[in-house]
Short mmCIF file of C-alpha atoms and ligand atoms in Angstrom, two decimals:
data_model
loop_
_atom_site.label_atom_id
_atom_site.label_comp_id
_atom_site.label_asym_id
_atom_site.label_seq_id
_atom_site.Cartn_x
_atom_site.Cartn_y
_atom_site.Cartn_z
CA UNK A 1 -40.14 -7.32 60.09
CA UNK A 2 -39.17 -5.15 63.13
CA UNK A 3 -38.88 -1.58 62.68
CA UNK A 4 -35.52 0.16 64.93
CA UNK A 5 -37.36 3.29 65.29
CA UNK A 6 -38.51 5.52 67.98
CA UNK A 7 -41.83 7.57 68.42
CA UNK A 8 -43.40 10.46 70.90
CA UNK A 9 -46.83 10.37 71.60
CA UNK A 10 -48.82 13.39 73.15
CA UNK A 11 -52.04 12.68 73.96
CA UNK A 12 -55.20 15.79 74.19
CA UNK A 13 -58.73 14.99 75.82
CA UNK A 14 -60.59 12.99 77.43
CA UNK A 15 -59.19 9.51 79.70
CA UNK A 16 -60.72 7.13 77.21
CA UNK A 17 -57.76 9.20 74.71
CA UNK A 18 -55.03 8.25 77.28
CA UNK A 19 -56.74 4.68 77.10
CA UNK A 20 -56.43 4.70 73.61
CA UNK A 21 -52.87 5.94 73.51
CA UNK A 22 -51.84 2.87 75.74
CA UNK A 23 -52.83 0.50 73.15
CA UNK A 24 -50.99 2.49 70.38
CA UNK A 25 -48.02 1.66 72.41
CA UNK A 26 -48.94 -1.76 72.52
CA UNK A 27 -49.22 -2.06 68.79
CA UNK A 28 -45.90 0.02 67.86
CA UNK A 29 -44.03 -1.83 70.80
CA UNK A 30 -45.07 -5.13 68.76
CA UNK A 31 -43.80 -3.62 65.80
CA UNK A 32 -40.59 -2.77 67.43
CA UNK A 33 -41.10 0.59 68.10
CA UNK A 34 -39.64 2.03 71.41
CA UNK A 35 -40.88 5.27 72.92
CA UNK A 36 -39.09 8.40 73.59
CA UNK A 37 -40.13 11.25 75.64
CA UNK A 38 -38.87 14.15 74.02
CA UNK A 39 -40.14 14.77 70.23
CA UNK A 40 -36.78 16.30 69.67
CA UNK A 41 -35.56 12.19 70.09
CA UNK A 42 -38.19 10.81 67.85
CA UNK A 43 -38.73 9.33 64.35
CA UNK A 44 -42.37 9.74 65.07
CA UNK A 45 -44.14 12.01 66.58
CA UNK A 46 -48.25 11.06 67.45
CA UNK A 47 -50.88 13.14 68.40
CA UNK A 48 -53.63 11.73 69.92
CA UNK A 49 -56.55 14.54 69.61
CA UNK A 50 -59.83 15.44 70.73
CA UNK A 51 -62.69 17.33 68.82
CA UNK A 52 -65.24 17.51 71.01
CA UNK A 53 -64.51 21.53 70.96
CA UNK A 54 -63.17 23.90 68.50
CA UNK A 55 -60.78 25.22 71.60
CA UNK A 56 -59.83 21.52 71.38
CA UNK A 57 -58.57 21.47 68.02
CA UNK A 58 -56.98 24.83 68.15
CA UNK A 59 -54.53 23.28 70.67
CA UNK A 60 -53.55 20.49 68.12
CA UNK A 61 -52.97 23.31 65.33
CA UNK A 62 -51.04 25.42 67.44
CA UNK A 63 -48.86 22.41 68.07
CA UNK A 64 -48.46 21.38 64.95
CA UNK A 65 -47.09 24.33 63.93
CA UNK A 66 -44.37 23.47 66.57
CA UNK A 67 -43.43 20.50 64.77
CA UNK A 68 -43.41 22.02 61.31
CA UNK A 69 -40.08 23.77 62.89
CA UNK A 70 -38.54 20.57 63.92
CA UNK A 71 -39.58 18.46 60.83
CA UNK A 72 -37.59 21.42 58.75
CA UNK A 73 -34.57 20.65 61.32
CA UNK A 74 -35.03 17.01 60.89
CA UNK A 75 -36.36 16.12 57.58
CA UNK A 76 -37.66 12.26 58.04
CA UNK A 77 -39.11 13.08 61.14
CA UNK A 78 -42.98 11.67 60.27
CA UNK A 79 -46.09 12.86 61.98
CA UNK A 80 -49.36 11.37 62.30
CA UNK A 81 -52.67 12.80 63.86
CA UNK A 82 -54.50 10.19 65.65
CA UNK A 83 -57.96 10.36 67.49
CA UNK A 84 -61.16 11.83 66.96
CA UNK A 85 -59.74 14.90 65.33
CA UNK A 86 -58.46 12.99 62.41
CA UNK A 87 -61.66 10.80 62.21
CA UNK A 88 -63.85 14.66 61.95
CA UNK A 89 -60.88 16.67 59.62
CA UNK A 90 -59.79 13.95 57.47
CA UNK A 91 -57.78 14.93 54.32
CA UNK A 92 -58.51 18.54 55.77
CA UNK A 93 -54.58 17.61 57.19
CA UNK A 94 -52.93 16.44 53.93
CA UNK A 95 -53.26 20.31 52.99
CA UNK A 96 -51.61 21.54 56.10
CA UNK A 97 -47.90 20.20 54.38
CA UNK A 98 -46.92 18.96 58.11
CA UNK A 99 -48.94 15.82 58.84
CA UNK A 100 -47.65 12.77 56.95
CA UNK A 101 -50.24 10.35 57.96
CA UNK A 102 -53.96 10.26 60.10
CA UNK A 103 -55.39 7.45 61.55
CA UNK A 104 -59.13 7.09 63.70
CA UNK A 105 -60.03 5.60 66.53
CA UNK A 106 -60.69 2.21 65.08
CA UNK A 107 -57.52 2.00 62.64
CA UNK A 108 -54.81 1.87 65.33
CA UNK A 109 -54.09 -1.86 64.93
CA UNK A 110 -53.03 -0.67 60.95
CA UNK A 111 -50.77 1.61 62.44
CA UNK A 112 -47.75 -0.20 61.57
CA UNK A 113 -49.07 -0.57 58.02
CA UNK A 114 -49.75 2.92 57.86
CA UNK A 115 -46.32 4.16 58.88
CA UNK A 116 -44.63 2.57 56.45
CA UNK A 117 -47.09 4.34 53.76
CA UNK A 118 -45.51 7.21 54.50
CA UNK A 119 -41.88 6.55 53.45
CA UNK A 120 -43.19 6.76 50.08
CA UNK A 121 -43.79 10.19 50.66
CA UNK A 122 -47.78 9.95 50.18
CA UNK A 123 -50.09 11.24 52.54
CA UNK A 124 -51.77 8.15 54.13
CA UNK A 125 -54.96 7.65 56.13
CA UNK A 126 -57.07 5.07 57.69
CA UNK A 127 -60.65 6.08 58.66
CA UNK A 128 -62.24 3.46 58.65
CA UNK A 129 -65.07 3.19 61.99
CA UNK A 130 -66.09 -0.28 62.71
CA UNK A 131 -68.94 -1.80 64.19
CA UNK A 132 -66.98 -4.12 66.37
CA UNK A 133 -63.41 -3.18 67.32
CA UNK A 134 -62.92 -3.18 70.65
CA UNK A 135 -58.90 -4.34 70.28
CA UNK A 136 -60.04 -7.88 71.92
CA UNK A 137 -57.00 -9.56 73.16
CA UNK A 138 -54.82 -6.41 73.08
CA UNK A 139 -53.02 -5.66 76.58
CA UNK A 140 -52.37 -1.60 76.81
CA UNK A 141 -48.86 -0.96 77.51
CA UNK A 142 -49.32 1.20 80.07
CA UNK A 143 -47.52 4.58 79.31
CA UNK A 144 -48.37 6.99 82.60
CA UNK A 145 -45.41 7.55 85.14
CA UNK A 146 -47.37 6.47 88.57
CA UNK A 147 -47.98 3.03 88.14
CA UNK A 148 -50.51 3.74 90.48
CA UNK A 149 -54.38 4.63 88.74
CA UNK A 150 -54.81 2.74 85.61
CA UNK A 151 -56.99 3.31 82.60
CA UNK A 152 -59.24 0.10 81.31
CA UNK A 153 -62.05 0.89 78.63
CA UNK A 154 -65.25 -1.26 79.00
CA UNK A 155 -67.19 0.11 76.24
CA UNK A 156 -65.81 2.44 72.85
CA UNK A 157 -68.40 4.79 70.94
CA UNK A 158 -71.54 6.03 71.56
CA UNK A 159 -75.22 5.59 70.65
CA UNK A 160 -77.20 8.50 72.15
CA UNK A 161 -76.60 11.43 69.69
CA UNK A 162 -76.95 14.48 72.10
CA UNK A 163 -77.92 17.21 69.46
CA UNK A 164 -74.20 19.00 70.26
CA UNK A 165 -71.88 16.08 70.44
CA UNK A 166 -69.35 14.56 67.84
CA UNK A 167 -68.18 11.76 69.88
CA UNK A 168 -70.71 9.27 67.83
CA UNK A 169 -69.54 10.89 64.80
CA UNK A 170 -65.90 10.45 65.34
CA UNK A 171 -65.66 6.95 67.62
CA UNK A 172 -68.96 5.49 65.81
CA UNK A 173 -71.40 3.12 67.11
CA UNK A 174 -71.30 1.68 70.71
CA UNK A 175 -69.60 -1.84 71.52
CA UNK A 176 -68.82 -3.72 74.72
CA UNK A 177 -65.77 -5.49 75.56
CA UNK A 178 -66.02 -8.59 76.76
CA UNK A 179 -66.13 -9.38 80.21
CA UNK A 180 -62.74 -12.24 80.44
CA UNK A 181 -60.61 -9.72 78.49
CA UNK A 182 -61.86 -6.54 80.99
CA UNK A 183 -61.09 -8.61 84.14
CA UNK A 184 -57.70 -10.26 82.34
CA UNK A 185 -56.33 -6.31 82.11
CA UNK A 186 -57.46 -5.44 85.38
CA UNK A 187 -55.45 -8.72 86.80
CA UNK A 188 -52.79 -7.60 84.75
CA UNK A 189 -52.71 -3.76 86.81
CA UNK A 190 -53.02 -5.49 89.84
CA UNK A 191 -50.06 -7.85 88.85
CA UNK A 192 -47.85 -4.66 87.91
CA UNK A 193 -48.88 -3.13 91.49
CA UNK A 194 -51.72 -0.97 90.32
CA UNK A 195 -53.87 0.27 93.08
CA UNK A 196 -56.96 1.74 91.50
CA UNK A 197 -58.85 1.65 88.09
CA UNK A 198 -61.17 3.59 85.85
CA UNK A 199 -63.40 1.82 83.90
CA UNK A 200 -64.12 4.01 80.93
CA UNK A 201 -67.24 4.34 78.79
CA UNK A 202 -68.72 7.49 76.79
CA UNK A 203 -71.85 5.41 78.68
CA UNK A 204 -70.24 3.38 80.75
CA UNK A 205 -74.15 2.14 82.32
CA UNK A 206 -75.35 0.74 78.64
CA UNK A 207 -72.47 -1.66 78.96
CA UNK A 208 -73.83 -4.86 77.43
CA UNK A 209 -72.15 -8.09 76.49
CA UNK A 210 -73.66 -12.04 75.20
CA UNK A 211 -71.71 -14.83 75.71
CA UNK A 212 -72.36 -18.39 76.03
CA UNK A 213 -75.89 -17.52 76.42
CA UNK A 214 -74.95 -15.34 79.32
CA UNK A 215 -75.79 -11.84 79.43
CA UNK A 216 -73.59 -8.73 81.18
CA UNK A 217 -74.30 -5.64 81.96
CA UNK A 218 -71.91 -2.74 83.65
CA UNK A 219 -74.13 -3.39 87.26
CA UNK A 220 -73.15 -7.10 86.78
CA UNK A 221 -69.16 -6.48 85.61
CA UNK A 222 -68.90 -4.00 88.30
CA UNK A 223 -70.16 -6.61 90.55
CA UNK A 224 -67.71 -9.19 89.67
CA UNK A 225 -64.46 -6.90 89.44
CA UNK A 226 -65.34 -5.79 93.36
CA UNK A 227 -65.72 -9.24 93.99
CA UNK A 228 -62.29 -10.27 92.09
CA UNK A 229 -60.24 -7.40 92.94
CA UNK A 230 -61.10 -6.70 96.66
CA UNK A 231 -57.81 -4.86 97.45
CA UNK A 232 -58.42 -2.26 94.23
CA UNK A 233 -60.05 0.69 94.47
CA UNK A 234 -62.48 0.82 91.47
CA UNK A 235 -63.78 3.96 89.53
CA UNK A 236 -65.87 4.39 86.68
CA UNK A 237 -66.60 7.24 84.14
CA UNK A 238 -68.87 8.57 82.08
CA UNK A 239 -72.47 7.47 83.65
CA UNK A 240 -75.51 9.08 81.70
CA UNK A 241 -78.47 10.18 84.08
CA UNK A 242 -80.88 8.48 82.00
CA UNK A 243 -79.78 5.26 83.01
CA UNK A 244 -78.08 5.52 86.51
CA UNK A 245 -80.02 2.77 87.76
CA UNK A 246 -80.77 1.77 91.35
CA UNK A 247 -79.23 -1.56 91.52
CA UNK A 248 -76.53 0.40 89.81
CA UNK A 249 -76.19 3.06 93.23
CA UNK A 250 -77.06 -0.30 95.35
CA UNK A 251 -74.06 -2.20 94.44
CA UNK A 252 -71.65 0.87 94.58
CA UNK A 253 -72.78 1.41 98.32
CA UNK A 254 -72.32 -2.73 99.08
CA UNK A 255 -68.66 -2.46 97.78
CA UNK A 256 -66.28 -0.80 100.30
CA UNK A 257 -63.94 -1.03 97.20
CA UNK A 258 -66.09 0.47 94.94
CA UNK A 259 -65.05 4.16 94.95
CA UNK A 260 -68.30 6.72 96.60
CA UNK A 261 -67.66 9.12 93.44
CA UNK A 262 -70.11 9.58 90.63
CA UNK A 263 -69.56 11.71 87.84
CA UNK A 264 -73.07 12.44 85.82
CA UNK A 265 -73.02 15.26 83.33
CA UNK A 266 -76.22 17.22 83.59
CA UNK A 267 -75.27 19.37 80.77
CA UNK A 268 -78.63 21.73 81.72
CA UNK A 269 -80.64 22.43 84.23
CA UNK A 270 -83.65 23.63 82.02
CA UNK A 271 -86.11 20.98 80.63
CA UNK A 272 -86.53 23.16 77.40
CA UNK A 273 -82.74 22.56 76.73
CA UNK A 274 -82.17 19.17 77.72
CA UNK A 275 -85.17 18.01 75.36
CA UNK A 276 -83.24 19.96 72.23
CA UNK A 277 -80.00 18.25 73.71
CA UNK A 278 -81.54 14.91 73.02
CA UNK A 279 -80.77 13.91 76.73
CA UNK A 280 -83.71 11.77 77.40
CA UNK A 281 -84.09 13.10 81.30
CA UNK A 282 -85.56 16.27 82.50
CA UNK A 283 -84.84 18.19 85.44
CA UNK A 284 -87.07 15.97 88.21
CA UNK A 285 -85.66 13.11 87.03
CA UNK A 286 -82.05 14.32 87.51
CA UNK A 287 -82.84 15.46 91.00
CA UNK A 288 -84.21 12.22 91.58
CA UNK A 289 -81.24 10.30 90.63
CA UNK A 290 -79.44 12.99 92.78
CA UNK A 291 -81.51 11.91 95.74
CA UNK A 292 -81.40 8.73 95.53
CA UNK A 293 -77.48 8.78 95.32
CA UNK A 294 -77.46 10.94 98.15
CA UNK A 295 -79.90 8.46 100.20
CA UNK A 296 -78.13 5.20 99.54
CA UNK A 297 -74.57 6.29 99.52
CA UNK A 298 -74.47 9.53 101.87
CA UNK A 299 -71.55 11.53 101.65
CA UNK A 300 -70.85 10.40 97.74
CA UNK A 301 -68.79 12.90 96.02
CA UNK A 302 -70.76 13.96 93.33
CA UNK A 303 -69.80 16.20 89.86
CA UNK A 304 -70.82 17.11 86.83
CA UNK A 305 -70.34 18.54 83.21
CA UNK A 306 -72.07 21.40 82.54
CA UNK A 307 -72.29 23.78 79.15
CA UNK A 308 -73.62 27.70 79.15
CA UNK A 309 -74.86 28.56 75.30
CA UNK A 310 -76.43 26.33 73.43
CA UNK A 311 -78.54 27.39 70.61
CA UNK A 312 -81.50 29.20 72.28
CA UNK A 313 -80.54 29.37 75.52
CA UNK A 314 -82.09 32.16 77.48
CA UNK A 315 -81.39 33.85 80.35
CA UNK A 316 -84.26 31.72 82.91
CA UNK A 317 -82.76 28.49 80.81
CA UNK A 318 -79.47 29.71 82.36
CA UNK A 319 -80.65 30.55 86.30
CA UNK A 320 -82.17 26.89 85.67
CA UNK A 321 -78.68 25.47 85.37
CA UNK A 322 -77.61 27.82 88.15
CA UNK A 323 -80.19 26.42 90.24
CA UNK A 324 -79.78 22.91 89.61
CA UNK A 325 -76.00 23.46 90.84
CA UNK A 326 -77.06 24.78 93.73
CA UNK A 327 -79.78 21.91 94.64
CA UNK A 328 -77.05 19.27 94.34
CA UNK A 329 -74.43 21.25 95.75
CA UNK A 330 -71.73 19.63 93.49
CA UNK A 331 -68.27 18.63 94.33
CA UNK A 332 -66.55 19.70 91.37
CA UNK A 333 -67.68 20.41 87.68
CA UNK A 334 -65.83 20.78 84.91
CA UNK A 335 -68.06 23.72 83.27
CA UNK A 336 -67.58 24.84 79.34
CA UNK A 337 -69.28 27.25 76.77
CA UNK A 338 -71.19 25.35 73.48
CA UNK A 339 -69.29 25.44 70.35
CA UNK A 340 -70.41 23.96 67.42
CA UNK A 341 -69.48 21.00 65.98
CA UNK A 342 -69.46 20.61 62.01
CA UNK A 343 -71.92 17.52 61.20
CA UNK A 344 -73.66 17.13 64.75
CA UNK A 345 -77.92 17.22 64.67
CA UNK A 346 -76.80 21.28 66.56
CA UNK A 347 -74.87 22.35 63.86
CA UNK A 348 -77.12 21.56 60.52
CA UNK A 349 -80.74 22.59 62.49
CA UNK A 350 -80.10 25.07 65.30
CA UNK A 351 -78.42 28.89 65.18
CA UNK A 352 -75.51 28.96 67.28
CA UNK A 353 -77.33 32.21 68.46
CA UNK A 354 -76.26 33.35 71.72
CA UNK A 355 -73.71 36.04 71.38
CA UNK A 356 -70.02 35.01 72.19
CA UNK A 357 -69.63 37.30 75.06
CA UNK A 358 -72.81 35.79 76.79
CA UNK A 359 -71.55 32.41 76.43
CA UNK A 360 -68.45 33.76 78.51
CA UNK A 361 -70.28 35.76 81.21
CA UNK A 362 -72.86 32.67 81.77
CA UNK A 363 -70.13 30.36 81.85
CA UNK A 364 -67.78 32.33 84.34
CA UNK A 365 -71.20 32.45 86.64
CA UNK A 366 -71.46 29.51 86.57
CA UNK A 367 -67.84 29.04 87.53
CA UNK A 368 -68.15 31.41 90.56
CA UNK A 369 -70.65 29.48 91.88
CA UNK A 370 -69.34 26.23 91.49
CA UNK A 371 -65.99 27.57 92.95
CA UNK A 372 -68.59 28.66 96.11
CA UNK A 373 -69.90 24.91 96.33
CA UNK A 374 -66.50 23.52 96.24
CA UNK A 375 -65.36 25.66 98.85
CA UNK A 376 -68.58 24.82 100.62
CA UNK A 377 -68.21 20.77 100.19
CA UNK A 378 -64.76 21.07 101.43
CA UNK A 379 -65.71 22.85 105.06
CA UNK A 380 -68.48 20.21 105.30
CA UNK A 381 -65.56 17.68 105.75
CA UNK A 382 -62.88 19.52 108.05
CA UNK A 383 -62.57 17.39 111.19
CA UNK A 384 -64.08 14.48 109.25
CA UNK A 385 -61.77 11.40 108.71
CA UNK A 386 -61.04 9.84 105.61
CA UNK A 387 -58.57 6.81 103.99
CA UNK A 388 -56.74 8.54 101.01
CA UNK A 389 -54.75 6.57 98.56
CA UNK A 390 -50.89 8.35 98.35
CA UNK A 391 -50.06 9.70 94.66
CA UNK A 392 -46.57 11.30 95.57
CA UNK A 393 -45.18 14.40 96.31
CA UNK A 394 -47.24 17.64 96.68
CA UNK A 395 -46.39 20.16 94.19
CA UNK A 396 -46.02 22.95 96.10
CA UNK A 397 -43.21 21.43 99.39
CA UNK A 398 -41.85 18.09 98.82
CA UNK A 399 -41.84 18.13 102.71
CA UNK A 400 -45.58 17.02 102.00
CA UNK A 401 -47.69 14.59 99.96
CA UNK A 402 -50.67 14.33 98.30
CA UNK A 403 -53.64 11.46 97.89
CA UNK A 404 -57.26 11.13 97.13
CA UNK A 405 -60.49 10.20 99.02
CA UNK A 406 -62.38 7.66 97.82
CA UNK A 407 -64.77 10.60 96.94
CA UNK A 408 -62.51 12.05 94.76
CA UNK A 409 -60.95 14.93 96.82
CA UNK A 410 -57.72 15.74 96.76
CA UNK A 411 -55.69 16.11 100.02
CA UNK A 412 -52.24 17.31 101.09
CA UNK A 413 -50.12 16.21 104.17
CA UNK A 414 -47.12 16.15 105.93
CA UNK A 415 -44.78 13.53 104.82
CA UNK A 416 -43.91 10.85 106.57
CA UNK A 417 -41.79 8.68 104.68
CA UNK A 418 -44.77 7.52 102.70
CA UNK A 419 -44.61 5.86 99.23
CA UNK A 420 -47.14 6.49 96.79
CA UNK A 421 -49.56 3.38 96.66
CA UNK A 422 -49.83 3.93 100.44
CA UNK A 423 -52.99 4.39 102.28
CA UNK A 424 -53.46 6.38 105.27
CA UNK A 425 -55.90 7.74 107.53
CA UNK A 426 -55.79 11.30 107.91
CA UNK A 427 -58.27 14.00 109.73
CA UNK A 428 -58.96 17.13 107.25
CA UNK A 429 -57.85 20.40 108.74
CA UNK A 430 -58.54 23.55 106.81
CA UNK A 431 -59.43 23.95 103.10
CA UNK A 432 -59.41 25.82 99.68
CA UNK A 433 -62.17 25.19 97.09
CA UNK A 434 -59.34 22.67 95.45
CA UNK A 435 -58.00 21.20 98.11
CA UNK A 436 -58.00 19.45 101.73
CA UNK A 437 -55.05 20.09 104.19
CA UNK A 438 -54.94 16.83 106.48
CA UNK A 439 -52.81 14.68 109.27
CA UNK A 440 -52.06 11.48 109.48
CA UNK A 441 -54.18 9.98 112.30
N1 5AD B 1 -69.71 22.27 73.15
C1 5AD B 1 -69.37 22.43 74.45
N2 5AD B 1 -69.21 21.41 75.30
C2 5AD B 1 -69.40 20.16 74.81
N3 5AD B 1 -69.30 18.96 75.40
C3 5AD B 1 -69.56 18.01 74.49
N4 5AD B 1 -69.82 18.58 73.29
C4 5AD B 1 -69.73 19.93 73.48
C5 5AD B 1 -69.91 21.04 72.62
N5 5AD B 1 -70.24 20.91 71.35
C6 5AD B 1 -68.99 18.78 76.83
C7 5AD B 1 -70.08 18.04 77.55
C8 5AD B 1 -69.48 16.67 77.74
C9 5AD B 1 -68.03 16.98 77.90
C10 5AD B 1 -67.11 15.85 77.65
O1 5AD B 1 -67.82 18.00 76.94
O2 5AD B 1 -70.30 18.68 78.78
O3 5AD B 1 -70.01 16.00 78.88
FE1 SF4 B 2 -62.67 12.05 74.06
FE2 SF4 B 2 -64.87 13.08 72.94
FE3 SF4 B 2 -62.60 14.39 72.84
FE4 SF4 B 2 -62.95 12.18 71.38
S1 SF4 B 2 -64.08 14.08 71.15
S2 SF4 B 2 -61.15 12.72 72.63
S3 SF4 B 2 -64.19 10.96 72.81
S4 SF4 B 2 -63.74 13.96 74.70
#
């Protein structure tokens, strides 16, 4: 039976969570559900959550308490906690009197089920992580505004057990999608007047799929979805440096439509942490991937993830992270301080001993000088010329818009009438360490 109800969904994290909240739509639209964008208008309200840091988390509380004041106001209004969050709290929710139900990452096709648990008042969960869910079959309704960029997850969970992380504790064991279904939803983008994709992956490079005898990888999906698709403009995210490999940088330099953009978290830049981390690369090795990136594909935007504070980190283990940065000369980073995560190899053998306020000082040097590299990168380019794909209106003058290079930099210019999905050629002008002020050429 159908259900006449509406729901909310807010979704925290990473893009594989916004992935994931686009096939929760799918299942509650199936089940009748129709989404509302105000909470205030909902019989449901979802959070999709992240727990990769406590800051994370803290986020979801403080929200929740926000709905505790509209649940008194509105008494069957039901909420559920979805994501990685519920897969590492648990029943740790039933106590907070506010959250009706929690489902994981792998349970979303029970949400239905799971819903109607709750109008018998209990607290219901489903935490179940499978070996094999991948939610075959299952087009994503897409959910974001543009129309424009769409999410489509290649591979869910993750193998490599970095001493810090909880991702393999919360989305379990890696599994490929197969390659019909990946290219089926990209068609289906393309079909709806999509312009670009992500293909998403905690490791998107140990993609991996059997069938008929016939053996995938990401090098050889890649391949075929340039081929297929030559009018999209195709991303991926996350690569690991321990298994960028060449034919990997080869084939993203022999596709014009394969974006010039690689995103590899480094993490450290010291050999002594990255061996605790459980990375499986040192510091050569990363510079080597570096360079060959930088030989192949010159001009390839390049960032990174990078974390000041974890257990035993001293202060040369820092200036090696420093220094890395400053060999590469990244793009962009998005830069964070450790924090522990209950259950993770960190947590149970190493002391979470470097003082709070030295995890904040390391990490804002480390945001100074990637703030210096951006700005740098960005004069590098004035009076270059580049194609950028049109998003919509700037922000700051809606006499102006704003797109994206292929490498990932974001550029503002005059408008002229353009719509986004457009792409122009423009010729960069003058710069901040954010952004790229352009003209149409
Ligand atoms: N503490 C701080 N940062 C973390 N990350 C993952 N786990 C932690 C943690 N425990 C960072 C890594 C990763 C990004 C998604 O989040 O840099 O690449
Ligand atoms: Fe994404 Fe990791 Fe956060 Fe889960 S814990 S939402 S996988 S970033």
């Amino acid at each position: 039976m159908k259900e006449n109800k509406s729901y909310y969904i807010e979704t925290f994290g990473c893009q594989m969570n916004i992935a994931d909240s686009e096939v929760v739509a799918a299942v509650l639209y199936d089940a009748g559900y129709s989404q509302v964008q105000q909470p205030e208008a909902a019989d449901l309200v979802l959070l999709n959550t992240c727990a990769v840091r406590d800051n994370a988390e803290q986020r979801v509380w403080n929200k929740l308490q926000h709905f505790k004041g509209l649940k008194k106001k509105h008494k069957p209004l039901k909420i559920g906690i979805l994501g990685c969050m519920a897969q590492r709290v648990g029943n740790g929710f039933e106590q907070s009197k506010v959250v009706d139900f929690i489902a994981g990452p792998d349970s979303y096709r029970n949400l239905p089920e799971l819903i109607k648990q709750t109008s018998s008042e209990a607290f219901a969960s489903a935490l179940e992580l499978s070996r094999t869910e991948t939610y075959e079959a299952l087009l994503p309704r897409r959910i974001d505004q543009s129309k424009l960029s769409g999410f489509v997850s290649i591979t869910r969970g993750c193998n490599n057990f970095c001493s810090y992380c909880i991702v393999p504790y919360t989305r379990g064991r890696e599994r490929s999608r197969n390659p019909g279904d990946v290219l089926n939803e990209i068609d289906d983008l393309q079909q709806k007047g999509y312009k670009e994709i992500t293909l998403l992956g905690q490791n998107v490079n140990s993609y991996h799929q059997e069938e008929d005898g016939q053996s995938t990888g990401f090098t050889g999906l890649l391949t075929s979805i340039a081929t297929q698709f030559p009018k999209l403009r195709i991303r991926f995210t996350t690569s690991h440096p321990k298994d960028i490999s060449d034919a990997l940088i080869e084939t993203i330099a022999g596709h014009s439509n394969i974006c010039n953009h690689i995103h590899l978290p480094v993490q450290s830049g010291s050999n002594d942490v990255l061996k605790i981390m459980n990375r499986g690369y040192t510091r050569e090795w990363y510079l080597d991937r570096i360079h060959k990136i930088k030989t192949v594909i010159p001009g390839c935007g390049l960032s990174t993830d990078v974390f000041a504070g974890f257990p035993g980190e001293t202060e040369a283990d820092h200036k090696a992270s420093m220094s890395l940065m400053q060999q590469v000369k990244f793009d962009s980073a998005f830069m964070f301080r450790y924090s522990e995560r209950p259950g993770t190899y960190a947590a149970k053998h190493l002391k979470d001993d470097v003082p709070e306020e030295t995890k904040i000082r390391r990490l804002n040097e480390l945001i100074t000088l990637q703030n210096q590299l951006s700005l740098e990168s960005n004069k590098n380019v004035t009076g270059k010329h580049f194609d950028i794909l049109i998003e919509g209106k700037s922000k700051r003058s809606d006499k102006d818009v704003f797109g994206r290079t292929e490498t990932n930099k974001l550029v503002i210019v005059p408008d002229n009438n353009y719509k986004p999905g457009n792409i122009i050629k423009v010729i960069i002008g003058s710069y901040t360490s954010a952004t790229l002020f352009g003209k149409a050429i």
